[in-house]
Short mmCIF file of C-alpha atoms in Angstrom, two decimals:
data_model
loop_
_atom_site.label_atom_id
_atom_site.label_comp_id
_atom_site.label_asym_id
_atom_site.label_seq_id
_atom_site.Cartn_x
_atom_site.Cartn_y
_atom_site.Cartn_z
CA UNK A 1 91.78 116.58 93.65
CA UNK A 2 93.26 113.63 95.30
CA UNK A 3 90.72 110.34 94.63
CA UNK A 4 91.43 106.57 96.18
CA UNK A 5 92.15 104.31 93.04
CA UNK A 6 92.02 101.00 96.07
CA UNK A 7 88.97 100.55 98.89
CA UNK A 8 88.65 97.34 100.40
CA UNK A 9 84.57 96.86 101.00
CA UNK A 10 84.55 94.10 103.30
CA UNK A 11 86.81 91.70 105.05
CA UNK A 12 84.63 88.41 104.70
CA UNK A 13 86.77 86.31 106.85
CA UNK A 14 90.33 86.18 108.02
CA UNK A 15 92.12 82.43 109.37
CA UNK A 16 95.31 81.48 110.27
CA UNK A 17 95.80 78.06 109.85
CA UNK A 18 98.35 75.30 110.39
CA UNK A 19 98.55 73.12 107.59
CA UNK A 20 100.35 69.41 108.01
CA UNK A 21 102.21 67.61 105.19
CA UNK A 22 100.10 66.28 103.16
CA UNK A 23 97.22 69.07 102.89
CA UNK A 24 95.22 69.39 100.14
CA UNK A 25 93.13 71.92 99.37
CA UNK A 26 91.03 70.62 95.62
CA UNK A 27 91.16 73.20 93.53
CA UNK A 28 88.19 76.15 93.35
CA UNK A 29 86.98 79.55 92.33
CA UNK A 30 84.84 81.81 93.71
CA UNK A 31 83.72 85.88 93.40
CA UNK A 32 85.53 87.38 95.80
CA UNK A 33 89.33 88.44 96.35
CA UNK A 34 91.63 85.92 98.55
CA UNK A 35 95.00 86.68 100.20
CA UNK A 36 97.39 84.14 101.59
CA UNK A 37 100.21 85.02 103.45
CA UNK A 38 102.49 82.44 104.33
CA UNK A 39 104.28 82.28 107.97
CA UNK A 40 106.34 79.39 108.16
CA UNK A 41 107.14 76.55 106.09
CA UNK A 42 106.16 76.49 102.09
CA UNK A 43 103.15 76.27 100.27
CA UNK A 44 102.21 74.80 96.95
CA UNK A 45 99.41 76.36 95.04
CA UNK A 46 98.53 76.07 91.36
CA UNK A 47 96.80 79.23 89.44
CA UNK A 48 95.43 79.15 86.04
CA UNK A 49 97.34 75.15 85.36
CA UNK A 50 100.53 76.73 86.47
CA UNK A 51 102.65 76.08 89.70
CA UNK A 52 104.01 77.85 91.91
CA UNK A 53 105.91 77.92 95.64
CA UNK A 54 105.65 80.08 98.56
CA UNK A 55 107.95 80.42 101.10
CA UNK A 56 108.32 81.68 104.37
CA UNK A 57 107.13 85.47 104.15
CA UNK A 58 105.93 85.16 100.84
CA UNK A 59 102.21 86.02 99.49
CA UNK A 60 99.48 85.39 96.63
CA UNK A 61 96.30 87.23 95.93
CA UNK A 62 93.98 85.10 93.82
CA UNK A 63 92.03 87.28 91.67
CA UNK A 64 87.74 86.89 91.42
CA UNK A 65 86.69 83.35 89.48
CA UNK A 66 90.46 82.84 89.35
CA UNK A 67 90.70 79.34 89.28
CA UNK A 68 93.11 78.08 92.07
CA UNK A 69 94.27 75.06 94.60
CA UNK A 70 96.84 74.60 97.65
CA UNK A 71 98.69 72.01 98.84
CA UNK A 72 101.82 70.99 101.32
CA UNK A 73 104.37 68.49 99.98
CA UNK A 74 104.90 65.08 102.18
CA UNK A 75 107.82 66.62 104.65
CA UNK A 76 107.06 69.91 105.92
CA UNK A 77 103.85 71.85 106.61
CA UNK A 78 103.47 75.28 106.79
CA UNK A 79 101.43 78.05 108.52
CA UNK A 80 99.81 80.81 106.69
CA UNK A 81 97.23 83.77 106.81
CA UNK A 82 94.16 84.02 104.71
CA UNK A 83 91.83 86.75 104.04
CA UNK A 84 89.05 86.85 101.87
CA UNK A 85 87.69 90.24 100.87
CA UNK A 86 85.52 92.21 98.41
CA UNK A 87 86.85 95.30 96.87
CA UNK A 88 84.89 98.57 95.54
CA UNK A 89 87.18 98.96 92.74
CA UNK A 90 89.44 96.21 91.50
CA UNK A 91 93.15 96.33 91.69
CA UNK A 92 95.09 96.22 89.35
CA UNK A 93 96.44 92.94 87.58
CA UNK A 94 99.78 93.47 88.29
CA UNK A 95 99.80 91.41 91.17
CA UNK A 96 97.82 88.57 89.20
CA UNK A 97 99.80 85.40 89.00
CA UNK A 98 102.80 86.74 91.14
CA UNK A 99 104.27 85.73 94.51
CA UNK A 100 104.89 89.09 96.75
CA UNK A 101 107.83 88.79 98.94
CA UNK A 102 106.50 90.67 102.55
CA UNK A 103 108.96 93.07 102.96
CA UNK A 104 109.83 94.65 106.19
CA UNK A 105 107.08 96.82 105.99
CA UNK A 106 104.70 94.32 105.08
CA UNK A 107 105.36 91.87 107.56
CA UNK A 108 105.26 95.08 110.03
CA UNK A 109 101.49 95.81 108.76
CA UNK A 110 100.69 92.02 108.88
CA UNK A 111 101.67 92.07 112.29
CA UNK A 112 99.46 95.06 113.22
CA UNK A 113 96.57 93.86 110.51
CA UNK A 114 96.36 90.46 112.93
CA UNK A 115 96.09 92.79 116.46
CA UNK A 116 93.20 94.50 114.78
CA UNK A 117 91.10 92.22 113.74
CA UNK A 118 91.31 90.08 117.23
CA UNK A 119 88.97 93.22 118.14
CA UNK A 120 85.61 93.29 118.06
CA UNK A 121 84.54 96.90 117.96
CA UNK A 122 84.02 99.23 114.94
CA UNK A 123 86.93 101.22 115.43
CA UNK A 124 89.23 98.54 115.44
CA UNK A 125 87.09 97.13 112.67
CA UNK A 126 87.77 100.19 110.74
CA UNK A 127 91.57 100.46 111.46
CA UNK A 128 91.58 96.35 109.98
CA UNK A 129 90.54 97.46 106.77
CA UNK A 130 92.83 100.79 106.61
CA UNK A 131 96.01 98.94 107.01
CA UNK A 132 94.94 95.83 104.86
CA UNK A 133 94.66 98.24 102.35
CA UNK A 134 98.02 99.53 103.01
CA UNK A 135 99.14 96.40 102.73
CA UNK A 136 97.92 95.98 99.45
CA UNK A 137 99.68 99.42 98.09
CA UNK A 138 102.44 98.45 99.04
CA UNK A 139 102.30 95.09 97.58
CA UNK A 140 101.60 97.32 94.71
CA UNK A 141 104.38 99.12 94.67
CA UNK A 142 106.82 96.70 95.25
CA UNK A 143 105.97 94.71 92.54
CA UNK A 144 106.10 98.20 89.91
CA UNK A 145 109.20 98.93 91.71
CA UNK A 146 110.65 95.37 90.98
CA UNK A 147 111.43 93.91 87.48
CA UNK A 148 111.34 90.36 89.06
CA UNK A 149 108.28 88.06 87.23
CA UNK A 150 107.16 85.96 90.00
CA UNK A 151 109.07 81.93 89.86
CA UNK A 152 106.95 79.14 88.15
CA UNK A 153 108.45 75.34 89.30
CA UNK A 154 108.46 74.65 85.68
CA UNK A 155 111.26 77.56 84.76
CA UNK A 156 113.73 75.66 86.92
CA UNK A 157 114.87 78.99 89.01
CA UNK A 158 118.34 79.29 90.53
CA UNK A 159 117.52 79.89 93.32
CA UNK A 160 114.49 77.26 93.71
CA UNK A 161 117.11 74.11 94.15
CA UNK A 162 119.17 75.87 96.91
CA UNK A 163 115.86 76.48 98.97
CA UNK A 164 114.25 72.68 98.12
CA UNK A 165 117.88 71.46 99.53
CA UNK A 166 118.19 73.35 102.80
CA UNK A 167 114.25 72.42 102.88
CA UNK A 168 115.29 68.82 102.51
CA UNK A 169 118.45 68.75 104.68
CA UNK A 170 117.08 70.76 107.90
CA UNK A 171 118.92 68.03 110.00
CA UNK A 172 122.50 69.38 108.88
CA UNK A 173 124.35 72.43 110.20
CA UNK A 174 124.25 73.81 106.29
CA UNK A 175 126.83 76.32 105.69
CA UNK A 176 127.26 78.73 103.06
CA UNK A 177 130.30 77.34 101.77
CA UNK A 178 128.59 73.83 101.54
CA UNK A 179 126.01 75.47 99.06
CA UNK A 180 128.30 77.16 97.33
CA UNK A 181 130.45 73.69 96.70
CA UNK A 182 127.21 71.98 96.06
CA UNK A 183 125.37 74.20 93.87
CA UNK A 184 128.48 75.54 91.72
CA UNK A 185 128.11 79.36 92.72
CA UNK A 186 130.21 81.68 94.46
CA UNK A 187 129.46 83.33 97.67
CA UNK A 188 128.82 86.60 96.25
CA UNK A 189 126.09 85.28 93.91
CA UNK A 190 124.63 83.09 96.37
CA UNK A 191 124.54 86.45 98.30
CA UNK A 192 123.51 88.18 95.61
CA UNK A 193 120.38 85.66 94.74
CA UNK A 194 119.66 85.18 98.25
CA UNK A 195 119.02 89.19 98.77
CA UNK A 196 117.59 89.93 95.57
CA UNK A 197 114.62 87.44 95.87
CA UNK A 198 114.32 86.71 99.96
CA UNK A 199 115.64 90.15 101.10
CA UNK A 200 117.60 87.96 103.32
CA UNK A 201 121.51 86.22 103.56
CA UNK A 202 121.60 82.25 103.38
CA UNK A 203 122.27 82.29 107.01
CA UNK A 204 119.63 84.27 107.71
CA UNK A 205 117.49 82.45 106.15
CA UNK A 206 118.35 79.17 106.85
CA UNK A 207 117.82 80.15 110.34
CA UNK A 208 114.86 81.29 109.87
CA UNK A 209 113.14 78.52 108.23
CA UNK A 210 114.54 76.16 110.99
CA UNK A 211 112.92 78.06 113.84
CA UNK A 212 109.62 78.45 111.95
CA UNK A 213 109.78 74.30 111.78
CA UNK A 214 110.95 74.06 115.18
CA UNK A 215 107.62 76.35 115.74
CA UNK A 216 105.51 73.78 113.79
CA UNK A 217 106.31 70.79 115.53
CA UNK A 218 106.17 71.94 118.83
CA UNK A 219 102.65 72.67 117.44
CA UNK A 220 102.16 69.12 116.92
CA UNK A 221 103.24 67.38 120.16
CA UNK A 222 104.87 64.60 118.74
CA UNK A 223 108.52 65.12 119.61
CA UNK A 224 110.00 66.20 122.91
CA UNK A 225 112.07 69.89 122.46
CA UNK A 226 115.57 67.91 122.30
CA UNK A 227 114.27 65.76 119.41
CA UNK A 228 112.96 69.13 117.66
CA UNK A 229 116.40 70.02 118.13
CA UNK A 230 118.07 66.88 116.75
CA UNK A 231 116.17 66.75 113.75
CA UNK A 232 117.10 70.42 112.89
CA UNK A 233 121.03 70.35 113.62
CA UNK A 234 121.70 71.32 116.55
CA UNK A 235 123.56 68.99 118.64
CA UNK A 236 123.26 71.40 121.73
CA UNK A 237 119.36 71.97 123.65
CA UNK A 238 120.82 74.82 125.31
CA UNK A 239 122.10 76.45 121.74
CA UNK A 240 118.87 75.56 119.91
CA UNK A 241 116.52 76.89 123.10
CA UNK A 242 118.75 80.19 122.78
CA UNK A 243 117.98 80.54 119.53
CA UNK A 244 114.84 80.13 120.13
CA UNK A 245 114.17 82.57 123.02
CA UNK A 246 116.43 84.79 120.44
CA UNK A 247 114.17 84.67 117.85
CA UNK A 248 110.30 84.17 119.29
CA UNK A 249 110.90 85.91 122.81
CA UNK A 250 110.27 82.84 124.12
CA UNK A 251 111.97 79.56 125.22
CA UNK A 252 110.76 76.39 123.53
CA UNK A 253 109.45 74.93 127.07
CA UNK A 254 107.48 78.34 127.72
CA UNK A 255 105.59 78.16 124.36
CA UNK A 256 104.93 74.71 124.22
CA UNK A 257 103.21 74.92 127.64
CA UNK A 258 101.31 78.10 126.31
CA UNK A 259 100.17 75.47 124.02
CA UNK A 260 96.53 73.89 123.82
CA UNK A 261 96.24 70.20 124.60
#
């Protein structure tokens, strides 16, 4: 006989947000599941007294009554995905007090999860809650697969300097031999590091954090495209808005007049 061990009940609401520097959310509990996905940018959030940061493509669930807050640090915002639910049989604690790296397949079923739920019909009601819960086994299954424990700020991580500099220096051209010269490390174990925890290269990554900011503050109509541009390294608008396009589909003068005023 083949039994479910995971049903989600109910979805009881689902936001993506934008969060600016500076956010605060005071910390809270409540008896229900919560899921945070974050998009772009990083997110602080302290669980049970202990601290932790997400990163682009990086996840939480906060348990019932588990005690928790978020917050955004005084440079960067981020944007991120929460869903609160109610299960009708818990999951397991394996996933309590760890940050999930969204794999491929995760980000995939994120992507799909969001089309969903923009529906309002039962069957696409329905199909929302099947591939949430896929999401969630295969959170599951990833973290059994992986002897990783998830990175407190207080055990001092590799890896968590690296990402706080290229955070911190988004205005240089950072190149993998600077951070290798910088941080002491050779290229294969910056590689190494890089892929084991990210699932990503340095360049990769760097890249992709920069065009998740430049996503962000076109968000917040402050800064024409070519000072975007500036403030992330590149000296060229045309090689920044090809990027861009590259990466989103879409050129950074087409989405920011998709934008609402």
């Amino acid at each position: 006989m083949i039994r479910s061990h995971i049903r989600v009940k109910e979805i009881l609401a689902c936001f993506y947000q934008h969060r600016k520097p500076n956010y605060m959310f005071s910390s809270s509990s409540h008896s229900y599941f919560e899921f945070t996905y974050v998009d772009a940018g990083n997110l602080y959030t302290v669980v049970d007294d202990k601290e932790y940061i997400l990163h682009s493509s990086q996840c939480m669930l906060y348990y019932p009554n588990q005690k928790h807050s978020q917050f955004t640090n005084a440079f960067s915002g981020c944007s991120c995905l929460t869903i609160l639910f109610e299960m009708e049989m818990n999951i397991p604690e394996s996933l309590k007090n760890k940050i999930i790296l969204a794999s491929q397949q995760i980000r995939l079923e994120m992507k799909r999860f969001i089309k969903e739920i923009q529906f309002d019909s039962w069957m696409h009601t329905e199909m929302s809650l099947v591939i949430f819960q896929r999401i969630l086994i295969q959170a599951l299954l990833e973290q059994r697969n992986s002897k990783k424990e998830s990175r407190e700020l207080v055990t001092d991580d590799e890896l968590e300097p690296i990402l706080l500099y290229i955070e911190n220096h988004m205005d240089k051209d950072i190149s993998v031999e600077e951070l290798c010269r910088i941080f002491s490390v050779s290229r294969s174990s910056l590689q190494s590091m890089f892929r084991n925890d990210l699932n990503l290269t340095p360049k990769q990554y760097i890249a992709d954090v920069k065009m998740k900011r430049a996503k962000l503050l076109l968000q917040e109509h402050r800064y024409t495209i070519s000072e975007i541009a500036y403030q992330l390294g590149y000296h060229s608008l045309y090689y920044f808005s090809r990027k861009f396009k590259a990466y989103f589909g879409i050129s950074p003068s087409e989405y920011t007049t998709s934008l609402p005023q």
